[in-house]
Amino acid sequence: MSLLEVGAISFVYEVHPRIVVKVPKRGEFERDQFQKELKIYKTFLQQPSCPSIVQCFLCADNGIFLEYMRGVKPYESLWSRIQSNHIRDQQTMIVTKVERLEPLALRKEWMHDLTQAVAFLESLNLAHGDLRPENILLDRNRLKLSDFDCTAAIGTDFEACMAPYGRILNNSEPDEGQCGTSGFLGPRTEQFALGSLFYLIDYGVEVYGDQCLIADPKEHGPNVVELLQNMHFPKLNSDPLIDEIINKCWHNEYKTIADLASNTKTLLSGSLNAKDINAETILLPRWAMIIGRITRGFWRMLKHWWATVLCYNGKPANAEVSNGSKRHSYGRDVHQASLTEDFMWKRALCQDLQHRGLLQLLSSGDPEHLGFTLKWYRHTWSEDT
């Protein structure tokens, strides 16, 4: 087991090669925010799972068990993937060169997957409220949305407004909220954030991240806030179809995120081929591919055994299984469509870890006091660093 990430409100630990657990920090504010995220994940469990949202296996008051997203790095975010291709001016921290972009087909796939995730939230009358690249994780090249502590009902105040993924209202938008505020959560705020995320994905740099707008680097951020408030955006000169979607998002032209998802779907002329998705697998020698098949076969057998012994135990998936004085409920409060064998054995493992006292241990102190050192974590660049 290892510490993967130190977040704003929680610590993330690896507990299995495919499972992590998120544990709240000890502060009152952090625990309150964690409870908000916990409530959202409980809502997700009661719905058919969305493939573009990081999957939850088990929720508890002091921990959330989630799928382990593995990109090029463990627990890799979209931001860390993209900024690894940046060359910056060390004085201004402006991006002077983007060394490479992801394949166009993959960028389009990312855009649609991300929109599908936000459309799923919209179908539950929810808005993510903090759409930015640090809150989007990668599993190899598959993108999924995470971090729901700012997620709230559509129509509530937009609190986590951070440029360039949020913008302050000007005096020509009285229906969206008071001038100078972030307004209310809804399709306007979500599609604006998506537009800026699409720009990041397609151009390989944040909005105005490659432009020296003002002499003092510390004033770059406030200057971007002002430009966005006044609806001044960078020139779009990349793929015409993507640029059109970005422009519409920035100008609030989609009535719903579902409408936007219909538009991003048109970007997908076909499924990605193996070369685009995971080129390194094609380059593997034959002996490595054979070993991989044997390993995967063994792993499938082990998962089947775990699901049979721990989950079903001769009873229906929703049944409680007695374990001395403790009782495991492997399928309760989970939508029936999610009760696959893969989900069930992972949920069973998480419940076993919970009943063995793992969450109590991890929430009893900070990682360093428990003997953990930070193996790797997501680092967010800011102008103050």
Short mmCIF file of C-alpha atoms in Angstrom, two decimals:
data_model
loop_
_atom_site.label_atom_id
_atom_site.label_comp_id
_atom_site.label_asym_id
_atom_site.label_seq_id
_atom_site.Cartn_x
_atom_site.Cartn_y
_atom_site.Cartn_z
CA MET A 1 0.00 0.00 0.00
CA SER A 2 1.31 3.47 -0.82
CA LEU A 3 0.33 7.13 -0.68
CA LEU A 4 -0.46 8.41 -4.18
CA GLU A 5 -1.79 11.93 -3.74
CA VAL A 6 -2.19 14.73 -1.24
CA GLY A 7 -5.29 16.64 -2.34
CA ALA A 8 -6.97 19.75 -1.00
CA ILE A 9 -9.38 17.82 1.24
CA SER A 10 -8.14 14.24 1.21
CA PHE A 11 -5.34 11.72 0.89
CA VAL A 12 -5.40 9.00 -1.77
CA TYR A 13 -3.83 5.60 -1.06
CA GLU A 14 -3.30 2.61 -3.31
CA VAL A 15 -4.80 -0.47 -1.66
CA HIS A 16 -4.78 -2.78 -4.70
CA PRO A 17 -3.36 -2.57 -8.24
CA ARG A 18 -6.84 -1.55 -9.45
CA ILE A 19 -8.28 0.18 -6.35
CA VAL A 20 -7.51 3.34 -4.38
CA VAL A 21 -9.14 4.76 -1.28
CA LYS A 22 -9.72 8.45 -0.67
CA VAL A 23 -9.60 9.42 3.03
CA PRO A 24 -10.51 12.89 4.36
CA LYS A 25 -8.01 15.16 6.02
CA ARG A 26 -8.60 15.84 9.70
CA GLY A 27 -9.75 19.48 9.47
CA GLU A 28 -13.43 20.35 9.93
CA PHE A 29 -13.70 22.08 6.54
CA GLU A 30 -12.01 19.16 4.78
CA ARG A 31 -14.32 16.63 6.40
CA ASP A 32 -17.39 18.71 5.51
CA GLN A 33 -16.28 18.85 1.88
CA PHE A 34 -15.54 15.14 1.93
CA GLN A 35 -19.10 14.45 3.09
CA LYS A 36 -20.38 16.41 0.09
CA GLU A 37 -18.35 14.22 -2.25
CA LEU A 38 -19.45 11.11 -0.38
CA LYS A 39 -23.09 12.06 -0.96
CA ILE A 40 -22.46 12.43 -4.70
CA TYR A 41 -20.79 9.03 -4.97
CA LYS A 42 -23.70 7.43 -3.11
CA THR A 43 -25.98 8.96 -5.74
CA PHE A 44 -23.79 7.52 -8.51
CA LEU A 45 -23.98 4.03 -7.02
CA GLN A 46 -27.75 4.14 -7.35
CA GLN A 47 -27.52 4.85 -11.08
CA PRO A 48 -26.26 2.78 -14.02
CA SER A 49 -22.55 3.56 -14.05
CA CYS A 50 -21.23 6.25 -16.38
CA PRO A 51 -18.08 5.00 -18.17
CA SER A 52 -16.60 8.52 -18.21
CA ILE A 53 -16.72 8.96 -14.42
CA VAL A 54 -14.21 7.36 -12.05
CA GLN A 55 -16.05 4.34 -10.68
CA CYS A 56 -16.84 4.02 -6.99
CA PHE A 57 -16.96 0.57 -5.38
CA LEU A 58 -17.81 1.42 -1.78
CA CYS A 59 -18.61 4.51 0.31
CA ALA A 60 -18.07 4.96 4.03
CA ASP A 61 -18.08 8.02 6.28
CA ASN A 62 -14.28 7.96 6.47
CA GLY A 63 -13.35 6.65 3.05
CA ILE A 64 -14.34 6.23 -0.61
CA PHE A 65 -12.99 3.26 -2.57
CA LEU A 66 -12.45 4.10 -6.25
CA GLU A 67 -10.93 2.59 -9.36
CA TYR A 68 -7.20 3.18 -9.71
CA MET A 69 -6.60 5.36 -12.77
CA ARG A 70 -3.16 4.67 -14.25
CA GLY A 71 -1.87 6.92 -17.00
CA VAL A 72 1.76 7.27 -17.98
CA LYS A 73 2.24 7.99 -14.27
CA PRO A 74 0.23 6.54 -11.37
CA TYR A 75 -2.96 8.54 -10.77
CA GLU A 76 -2.16 10.82 -13.70
CA SER A 77 -4.31 13.88 -14.35
CA LEU A 78 -5.06 15.51 -17.69
CA TRP A 79 -3.08 18.52 -16.47
CA SER A 80 0.06 16.54 -15.66
CA ARG A 81 -0.14 14.77 -19.04
CA ILE A 82 -0.44 18.03 -20.99
CA GLN A 83 2.02 20.17 -19.03
CA SER A 84 4.70 17.47 -19.47
CA ASN A 85 4.83 18.68 -23.09
CA HIS A 86 5.36 22.33 -22.16
CA ILE A 87 8.52 24.40 -22.42
CA ARG A 88 8.16 27.54 -20.29
CA ASP A 89 9.93 30.82 -19.91
CA GLN A 90 11.29 30.47 -16.37
CA GLN A 91 10.76 34.14 -15.56
CA THR A 92 7.23 34.65 -16.83
CA MET A 93 6.17 30.95 -16.75
CA ILE A 94 4.51 31.51 -20.12
CA VAL A 95 4.45 28.42 -22.34
CA THR A 96 6.86 29.12 -25.20
CA LYS A 97 6.48 25.79 -26.95
CA VAL A 98 4.14 22.79 -26.98
CA GLU A 99 6.40 19.88 -27.90
CA ARG A 100 3.65 17.50 -28.94
CA LEU A 101 -0.12 17.09 -29.11
CA GLU A 102 -2.07 13.91 -28.58
CA PRO A 103 -3.40 12.27 -31.79
CA LEU A 104 -6.37 14.20 -33.18
CA ALA A 105 -8.67 11.14 -32.95
CA LEU A 106 -7.80 10.75 -29.26
CA ARG A 107 -8.39 14.44 -28.57
CA LYS A 108 -11.86 14.16 -30.08
CA GLU A 109 -12.54 11.05 -28.01
CA TRP A 110 -11.48 12.89 -24.85
CA MET A 111 -13.77 15.80 -25.66
CA HIS A 112 -16.77 13.54 -26.12
CA ASP A 113 -16.04 11.39 -23.05
CA LEU A 114 -15.72 14.48 -20.89
CA THR A 115 -18.97 15.92 -22.23
CA GLN A 116 -20.73 12.61 -21.62
CA ALA A 117 -19.64 12.71 -17.97
CA VAL A 118 -20.99 16.24 -17.48
CA ALA A 119 -24.21 15.35 -19.34
CA PHE A 120 -24.64 12.41 -16.94
CA LEU A 121 -24.41 14.83 -14.02
CA GLU A 122 -26.92 17.12 -15.72
CA SER A 123 -29.37 14.21 -16.02
CA LEU A 124 -29.25 14.03 -12.19
CA ASN A 125 -29.83 17.83 -11.95
CA LEU A 126 -26.21 18.27 -10.86
CA ALA A 127 -23.32 20.43 -12.04
CA HIS A 128 -19.73 19.43 -11.35
CA GLY A 129 -18.81 22.95 -10.25
CA ASP A 130 -15.03 22.51 -10.50
CA LEU A 131 -14.24 21.38 -14.03
CA ARG A 132 -10.49 21.76 -14.55
CA PRO A 133 -7.72 19.47 -15.82
CA GLU A 134 -6.51 18.52 -12.33
CA ASN A 135 -9.90 16.89 -11.71
CA ILE A 136 -9.75 14.72 -14.83
CA LEU A 137 -7.82 11.45 -14.59
CA LEU A 138 -6.35 9.15 -17.22
CA ASP A 139 -6.26 5.35 -17.34
CA ARG A 140 -3.72 4.73 -20.10
CA ASN A 141 -5.44 6.93 -22.70
CA ARG A 142 -8.97 6.71 -21.30
CA LEU A 143 -10.23 9.93 -19.70
CA LYS A 144 -12.57 10.03 -16.68
CA LEU A 145 -13.99 12.79 -14.50
CA SER A 146 -13.28 12.82 -10.75
CA ASP A 147 -13.38 15.03 -7.62
CA PHE A 148 -16.98 15.88 -6.79
CA ASP A 149 -16.66 17.86 -3.54
CA CYS A 150 -17.87 21.03 -5.32
CA THR A 151 -20.70 19.26 -7.17
CA ALA A 152 -24.13 20.72 -6.38
CA ALA A 153 -27.64 21.08 -7.72
CA ILE A 154 -28.14 23.16 -10.84
CA GLY A 155 -29.17 26.69 -9.86
CA THR A 156 -27.00 26.94 -6.74
CA ASP A 157 -24.17 29.46 -6.40
CA PHE A 158 -21.04 28.76 -8.43
CA GLU A 159 -18.34 28.84 -5.74
CA ALA A 160 -15.23 27.27 -7.30
CA CYS A 161 -14.86 29.70 -10.19
CA MET A 162 -11.25 29.59 -11.39
CA ALA A 163 -10.12 31.16 -14.65
CA PRO A 164 -9.86 30.06 -17.38
CA TYR A 165 -12.45 27.38 -16.50
CA GLY A 166 -14.86 29.84 -14.94
CA ARG A 167 -15.60 33.48 -15.61
CA ILE A 168 -17.00 36.45 -13.74
CA LEU A 169 -20.28 37.86 -15.10
CA ASN A 170 -20.37 41.26 -16.78
CA ASN A 171 -23.26 43.74 -16.72
CA SER A 172 -24.88 42.32 -19.87
CA GLU A 173 -25.86 39.02 -18.22
CA PRO A 174 -28.47 39.88 -15.56
CA ASP A 175 -30.33 36.59 -16.03
CA GLU A 176 -27.27 34.58 -15.03
CA GLY A 177 -26.56 36.38 -11.75
CA GLN A 178 -25.20 39.62 -10.37
CA CYS A 179 -22.43 41.40 -12.27
CA GLY A 180 -19.04 40.71 -10.72
CA THR A 181 -20.09 37.32 -9.31
CA SER A 182 -19.71 33.82 -10.73
CA GLY A 183 -23.46 33.40 -11.10
CA PHE A 184 -25.33 30.12 -10.75
CA LEU A 185 -24.30 26.60 -11.60
CA GLY A 186 -25.87 25.22 -14.75
CA PRO A 187 -25.32 24.66 -18.47
CA ARG A 188 -23.68 28.09 -18.82
CA THR A 189 -20.95 27.45 -16.24
CA GLU A 190 -20.40 23.83 -17.26
CA GLN A 191 -20.14 24.45 -20.99
CA PHE A 192 -17.81 27.40 -20.46
CA ALA A 193 -15.46 25.18 -18.47
CA LEU A 194 -15.75 22.49 -21.12
CA GLY A 195 -14.90 25.00 -23.84
CA SER A 196 -11.69 25.94 -22.02
CA LEU A 197 -10.89 22.27 -21.43
CA PHE A 198 -11.43 21.52 -25.12
CA TYR A 199 -9.04 24.39 -25.92
CA LEU A 200 -6.45 22.88 -23.58
CA ILE A 201 -6.86 19.43 -25.13
CA ASP A 202 -6.75 20.62 -28.74
CA TYR A 203 -4.15 23.38 -28.48
CA GLY A 204 -2.03 21.81 -25.76
CA VAL A 205 -2.00 24.96 -23.63
CA GLU A 206 -4.41 26.80 -21.33
CA VAL A 207 -6.36 29.83 -22.53
CA TYR A 208 -3.81 32.69 -22.77
CA GLY A 209 -1.18 30.37 -21.25
CA ASP A 210 1.14 31.01 -24.19
CA GLN A 211 0.73 34.79 -24.29
CA CYS A 212 2.60 37.40 -22.28
CA LEU A 213 -0.32 39.74 -21.64
CA ILE A 214 1.35 42.08 -19.18
CA ALA A 215 4.86 42.87 -17.98
CA ASP A 216 4.36 41.72 -14.39
CA PRO A 217 3.88 37.91 -14.33
CA LYS A 218 1.88 38.20 -11.09
CA GLU A 219 -0.76 40.22 -12.96
CA HIS A 220 -1.22 37.61 -15.70
CA GLY A 221 -3.98 35.76 -13.82
CA PRO A 222 -6.08 38.84 -12.96
CA ASN A 223 -5.66 40.03 -16.56
CA VAL A 224 -7.06 36.72 -17.86
CA VAL A 225 -10.02 37.05 -15.48
CA GLU A 226 -10.78 40.51 -16.88
CA LEU A 227 -10.43 39.40 -20.50
CA LEU A 228 -12.83 36.50 -19.98
CA GLN A 229 -15.33 38.68 -18.14
CA ASN A 230 -15.39 40.96 -21.16
CA MET A 231 -15.77 37.95 -23.49
CA HIS A 232 -12.35 38.35 -25.12
CA PHE A 233 -10.95 34.98 -26.15
CA PRO A 234 -7.83 33.72 -27.95
CA LYS A 235 -7.99 33.33 -31.70
CA LEU A 236 -9.13 29.88 -32.80
CA ASN A 237 -7.23 28.48 -35.78
CA SER A 238 -7.08 24.72 -35.33
CA ASP A 239 -9.56 22.01 -36.39
CA PRO A 240 -12.66 23.91 -37.65
CA LEU A 241 -15.21 21.54 -36.10
CA ILE A 242 -13.53 21.63 -32.71
CA ASP A 243 -13.08 25.41 -32.88
CA GLU A 244 -16.78 25.83 -33.60
CA ILE A 245 -17.70 23.78 -30.51
CA ILE A 246 -15.25 25.73 -28.32
CA ASN A 247 -16.65 29.04 -29.54
CA LYS A 248 -20.23 27.95 -28.87
CA CYS A 249 -19.31 26.81 -25.35
CA TRP A 250 -17.65 30.12 -24.55
CA HIS A 251 -20.69 32.03 -25.81
CA ASN A 252 -23.29 29.87 -24.00
CA GLU A 253 -24.96 28.66 -27.20
CA TYR A 254 -25.94 25.19 -25.95
CA LYS A 255 -29.20 25.07 -23.99
CA THR A 256 -28.11 21.88 -22.24
CA ILE A 257 -24.97 19.80 -21.92
CA ALA A 258 -26.93 17.00 -23.56
CA ASP A 259 -27.14 19.22 -26.67
CA LEU A 260 -23.38 19.74 -26.47
CA ALA A 261 -22.85 15.96 -26.18
CA SER A 262 -24.84 15.46 -29.37
CA ASN A 263 -22.47 17.89 -31.06
CA THR A 264 -19.25 16.33 -29.74
CA LYS A 265 -20.51 12.93 -30.89
CA THR A 266 -20.30 14.16 -34.48
CA LEU A 267 -16.53 14.52 -34.00
CA LEU A 268 -16.21 10.74 -33.75
CA SER A 269 -16.05 9.51 -37.33
CA GLY A 270 -15.20 6.05 -35.99
CA SER A 271 -13.70 4.31 -33.03
CA LEU A 272 -10.01 4.79 -32.34
CA ASN A 273 -7.78 2.12 -33.81
CA ALA A 274 -5.27 0.23 -31.73
CA LYS A 275 -2.40 2.36 -32.98
CA ASP A 276 -4.04 5.54 -31.67
CA ILE A 277 -5.15 4.06 -28.35
CA ASN A 278 -2.07 2.22 -27.21
CA ALA A 279 0.73 2.09 -29.72
CA GLU A 280 3.16 0.45 -27.34
CA THR A 281 1.14 -2.79 -27.27
CA ILE A 282 1.75 -3.28 -31.00
CA LEU A 283 5.49 -3.11 -30.43
CA LEU A 284 5.58 -5.87 -27.82
CA PRO A 285 7.43 -9.06 -28.81
CA ARG A 286 5.42 -12.23 -29.22
CA TRP A 287 6.75 -13.80 -26.01
CA ALA A 288 5.60 -10.78 -23.98
CA MET A 289 2.12 -10.97 -25.52
CA ILE A 290 1.86 -14.68 -24.62
CA ILE A 291 2.90 -14.01 -21.03
CA GLY A 292 0.37 -11.20 -20.90
CA ARG A 293 -2.43 -13.51 -22.04
CA ILE A 294 -1.49 -16.11 -19.42
CA THR A 295 -1.35 -13.46 -16.69
CA ARG A 296 -4.72 -12.01 -17.68
CA GLY A 297 -6.25 -15.51 -17.73
CA PHE A 298 -4.95 -16.25 -14.25
CA TRP A 299 -6.21 -12.89 -13.00
CA ARG A 300 -9.70 -13.56 -14.42
CA MET A 301 -9.76 -16.92 -12.60
CA LEU A 302 -8.73 -15.27 -9.34
CA LYS A 303 -11.42 -12.58 -9.70
CA HIS A 304 -14.04 -15.24 -10.41
CA TRP A 305 -13.00 -17.17 -7.30
CA TRP A 306 -13.12 -13.99 -5.18
CA ALA A 307 -16.56 -13.06 -6.47
CA THR A 308 -17.88 -16.59 -5.90
CA VAL A 309 -16.47 -17.11 -2.42
CA LEU A 310 -16.86 -13.63 -0.96
CA CYS A 311 -19.74 -12.09 -2.91
CA TYR A 312 -22.26 -14.73 -3.71
CA ASN A 313 -21.58 -17.49 -1.17
CA GLY A 314 -24.53 -19.34 -2.62
CA LYS A 315 -26.87 -16.35 -2.16
CA PRO A 316 -28.25 -13.61 -4.43
CA ALA A 317 -25.97 -10.65 -5.17
CA ASN A 318 -27.95 -8.38 -2.85
CA ALA A 319 -27.84 -10.80 0.09
CA GLU A 320 -26.01 -10.06 3.31
CA VAL A 321 -23.26 -12.55 4.08
CA SER A 322 -22.64 -13.31 7.74
CA ASN A 323 -19.06 -13.08 9.00
CA GLY A 324 -19.16 -13.64 12.73
CA SER A 325 -20.62 -10.52 14.30
CA LYS A 326 -20.12 -8.55 11.08
CA ARG A 327 -22.40 -8.61 8.08
CA HIS A 328 -21.36 -7.79 4.52
CA SER A 329 -23.90 -6.22 2.17
CA TYR A 330 -22.29 -6.65 -1.24
CA GLY A 331 -25.06 -5.37 -3.47
CA ARG A 332 -27.25 -3.13 -1.34
CA ASP A 333 -27.76 0.46 -2.51
CA VAL A 334 -26.13 -0.33 -5.85
CA HIS A 335 -27.98 -0.16 -9.16
CA GLN A 336 -28.58 -3.64 -10.53
CA ALA A 337 -26.92 -2.81 -13.84
CA SER A 338 -23.62 -2.24 -11.98
CA LEU A 339 -23.57 -5.65 -10.31
CA THR A 340 -21.12 -7.23 -12.71
CA GLU A 341 -18.64 -9.85 -11.57
CA ASP A 342 -15.79 -7.36 -11.86
CA PHE A 343 -17.60 -4.79 -9.72
CA MET A 344 -18.69 -7.35 -7.14
CA TRP A 345 -15.28 -8.82 -6.39
CA LYS A 346 -13.80 -5.33 -6.08
CA ARG A 347 -16.61 -4.23 -3.79
CA ALA A 348 -16.14 -7.40 -1.72
CA LEU A 349 -12.43 -6.68 -1.37
CA CYS A 350 -13.16 -3.09 -0.31
CA GLN A 351 -15.67 -4.23 2.32
CA ASP A 352 -13.19 -6.77 3.63
CA LEU A 353 -10.56 -4.02 4.00
CA GLN A 354 -13.12 -1.79 5.70
CA HIS A 355 -14.10 -4.48 8.21
CA ARG A 356 -10.43 -5.17 8.96
CA GLY A 357 -10.11 -1.55 10.14
CA LEU A 358 -8.20 -0.02 7.23
CA LEU A 359 -10.26 3.19 7.11
CA GLN A 360 -9.98 3.72 10.86
CA LEU A 361 -6.21 3.35 10.57
CA LEU A 362 -5.80 5.70 7.60
CA SER A 363 -8.06 8.37 9.09
CA SER A 364 -6.36 8.26 12.49
CA GLY A 365 -3.50 10.55 11.48
CA ASP A 366 -1.60 12.26 8.70
CA PRO A 367 0.32 9.97 6.31
CA GLU A 368 3.76 10.84 7.68
CA HIS A 369 2.62 9.95 11.20
CA LEU A 370 1.43 6.60 9.88
CA GLY A 371 4.77 5.91 8.21
CA PHE A 372 3.84 6.78 4.63
CA THR A 373 5.99 8.82 2.30
CA LEU A 374 4.63 10.45 -0.81
CA LYS A 375 5.36 8.12 -3.72
CA TRP A 376 3.94 10.48 -6.33
CA TYR A 377 1.33 13.19 -6.37
CA ARG A 378 -0.29 15.58 -8.78
CA HIS A 379 1.46 18.93 -8.74
CA THR A 380 -0.48 21.96 -9.81
CA TRP A 381 1.64 24.81 -11.15
CA SER A 382 0.66 28.30 -10.07
CA GLU A 383 2.25 31.70 -10.51
CA ASP A 384 3.28 31.72 -6.86
CA THR A 385 5.50 28.61 -7.21
#
